Amino acid sequence: MSAVVRVGTAETADGALLHWRADGEGPVKLIACNGIGVATFFWRRLAQHFSPTHTFVTWDYRGHGQSPVPEHPENMTVALCARDLRTVANAVGAERAVLLGHSMGAQVILEAYREESARVQALVPMLGAAGQVFNSFGGLEPIFRLIIEVGSANAQLAERALRAVIKWPGVWEAVKALGIVHPDLCPREDFEPYFEHLSQLDLRGYFALARDLLSHDASELLPDVRVPVLVVAGERDLFAPLERSQEMAARIPGAELLVLRQGSHAAMVEQPELLALSLEKFLRAHELA
């Protein structure tokens, strides 16, 4: 028997609309937060695994996926995404939940914990960092800052350029050659939705979030986290290097660290079975299964 699926739209206090989907109807809710510029497709395998036993909730940030572009996409921040997460949690009836976050989503769930820790049963930051993510690139941070500022001022031009790159016949081979994904473990069919999503993305919100990521930092919160935490890292992650996850796990009391061998920033679709079983074990150990 297939799991019950509910789909809906939550409205924020300022009128933004957020698309959400809930797979399953188990008593423990898992709410997944995406990375920047990403919709819900990377969570598909985990949703399939947990929907028979849990309620697995995915949702789209403003202007991403099936959530329409808000009136002022240039105002998007990590903290705003965390407040939107609360709106979605209320809409799906999740008084308390386990929060999962991929890439930027790791910072979103930490902000959500900062705002309402009593509603958080556990945290699972995946392939991310607590903050200051561009520090991972050393001396390249000024270049990223320049790209973000130029892109913000020329979002439509950036969109046209991005679409041209995505349509280039060799883009998939280039992504593999650059180490963005594992050349053998990442299925192209699981990555194609990302290309499709980027080709339709309004980059005003993307650049606003990227600008906020230049300064956002929840590191000071880590020693005060008092819920179970599983930090997931990719051994070959270029965007959130392993040492950032190790640092995060070391600063959170009692946190566990799962390192996916050979895992890239797309390790969620490269090693979905291992990730699902490890998360299941973690939840069971903390009576959240």
mmCIF file with all atom_site columns, N, CA and C in Angstrom, residues 165-177:
data_model
loop_
_atom_site.group_PDB
_atom_site.id
_atom_site.type_symbol
_atom_site.label_atom_id
_atom_site.label_alt_id
_atom_site.label_comp_id
_atom_site.label_asym_id
_atom_site.label_entity_id
_atom_site.label_seq_id
_atom_site.pdbx_PDB_ins_code
_atom_site.Cartn_x
_atom_site.Cartn_y
_atom_site.Cartn_z
_atom_site.occupancy
_atom_site.B_iso_or_equiv
_atom_site.pdbx_formal_charge
_atom_site.auth_seq_id
_atom_site.auth_comp_id
_atom_site.auth_asym_id
_atom_site.auth_atom_id
_atom_site.pdbx_PDB_model_num
ATOM 1  N N  . VAL A 1 165 ? 24.329 28.259 -20.197 1.00 0.00 ? 165 VAL A N  1
ATOM 2  C CA . VAL A 1 165 ? 25.299 27.284 -19.686 1.00 0.00 ? 165 VAL A CA 1
ATOM 3  C C  . VAL A 1 165 ? 24.638 25.926 -19.486 1.00 0.00 ? 165 VAL A C  1
ATOM 4  N N  . ILE A 1 166 ? 23.438 25.931 -18.914 1.00 0.00 ? 166 ILE A N  1
ATOM 5  C CA . ILE A 1 166 ? 22.740 24.676 -18.632 1.00 0.00 ? 166 ILE A CA 1
ATOM 6  C C  . ILE A 1 166 ? 22.419 23.919 -19.918 1.00 0.00 ? 166 ILE A C  1
ATOM 7  N N  . LYS A 1 167 ? 22.144 24.657 -20.993 1.00 0.00 ? 167 LYS A N  1
ATOM 8  C CA . LYS A 1 167 ? 21.811 24.014 -22.270 1.00 0.00 ? 167 LYS A CA 1
ATOM 9  C C  . LYS A 1 167 ? 23.037 23.495 -23.012 1.00 0.00 ? 167 LYS A C  1
ATOM 10 N N  . TRP A 1 168 ? 24.219 23.849 -22.559 1.00 0.00 ? 168 TRP A N  1
ATOM 11 C CA . TRP A 1 168 ? 25.449 23.402 -23.214 1.00 0.00 ? 168 TRP A CA 1
ATOM 12 C C  . TRP A 1 168 ? 25.539 21.878 -23.174 1.00 0.00 ? 168 TRP A C  1
ATOM 13 N N  . PRO A 1 169 ? 25.773 21.217 -24.300 1.00 0.00 ? 169 PRO A N  1
ATOM 14 C CA . PRO A 1 169 ? 25.767 19.743 -24.349 1.00 0.00 ? 169 PRO A CA 1
ATOM 15 C C  . PRO A 1 169 ? 26.752 19.082 -23.389 1.00 0.00 ? 169 PRO A C  1
ATOM 16 N N  . GLY A 1 170 ? 27.845 19.749 -23.064 1.00 0.00 ? 170 GLY A N  1
ATOM 17 C CA . GLY A 1 170 ? 28.850 19.129 -22.203 1.00 0.00 ? 170 GLY A CA 1
ATOM 18 C C  . GLY A 1 170 ? 28.736 19.477 -20.743 1.00 0.00 ? 170 GLY A C  1
ATOM 19 N N  . VAL A 1 171 ? 27.606 20.062 -20.326 1.00 0.00 ? 171 VAL A N  1
ATOM 20 C CA . VAL A 1 171 ? 27.520 20.550 -18.949 1.00 0.00 ? 171 VAL A CA 1
ATOM 21 C C  . VAL A 1 171 ? 27.594 19.415 -17.926 1.00 0.00 ? 171 VAL A C  1
ATOM 22 N N  . TRP A 1 172 ? 26.949 18.275 -18.227 1.00 0.00 ? 172 TRP A N  1
ATOM 23 C CA . TRP A 1 172 ? 26.961 17.163 -17.273 1.00 0.00 ? 172 TRP A CA 1
ATOM 24 C C  . TRP A 1 172 ? 28.370 16.609 -17.103 1.00 0.00 ? 172 TRP A C  1
ATOM 25 N N  . GLU A 1 173 ? 29.083 16.445 -18.196 1.00 0.00 ? 173 GLU A N  1
ATOM 26 C CA . GLU A 1 173 ? 30.458 15.951 -18.106 1.00 0.00 ? 173 GLU A CA 1
ATOM 27 C C  . GLU A 1 173 ? 31.340 16.944 -17.353 1.00 0.00 ? 173 GLU A C  1
ATOM 28 N N  . ALA A 1 174 ? 31.085 18.230 -17.529 1.00 0.00 ? 174 ALA A N  1
ATOM 29 C CA . ALA A 1 174 ? 31.863 19.247 -16.821 1.00 0.00 ? 174 ALA A CA 1
ATOM 30 C C  . ALA A 1 174 ? 31.597 19.198 -15.321 1.00 0.00 ? 174 ALA A C  1
ATOM 31 N N  . VAL A 1 175 ? 30.344 19.010 -14.947 1.00 0.00 ? 175 VAL A N  1
ATOM 32 C CA . VAL A 1 175 ? 29.981 18.915 -13.529 1.00 0.00 ? 175 VAL A CA 1
ATOM 33 C C  . VAL A 1 175 ? 30.707 17.746 -12.873 1.00 0.00 ? 175 VAL A C  1
ATOM 34 N N  . LYS A 1 176 ? 30.785 16.631 -13.574 1.00 0.00 ? 176 LYS A N  1
ATOM 35 C CA . LYS A 1 176 ? 31.498 15.465 -13.034 1.00 0.00 ? 176 LYS A CA 1
ATOM 36 C C  . LYS A 1 176 ? 33.000 15.703 -12.988 1.00 0.00 ? 176 LYS A C  1
ATOM 37 N N  . ALA A 1 177 ? 33.543 16.279 -14.054 1.00 0.00 ? 177 ALA A N  1
ATOM 38 C CA . ALA A 1 177 ? 34.993 16.496 -14.127 1.00 0.00 ? 177 ALA A CA 1
ATOM 39 C C  . ALA A 1 177 ? 35.474 17.468 -13.058 1.00 0.00 ? 177 ALA A C  1
#
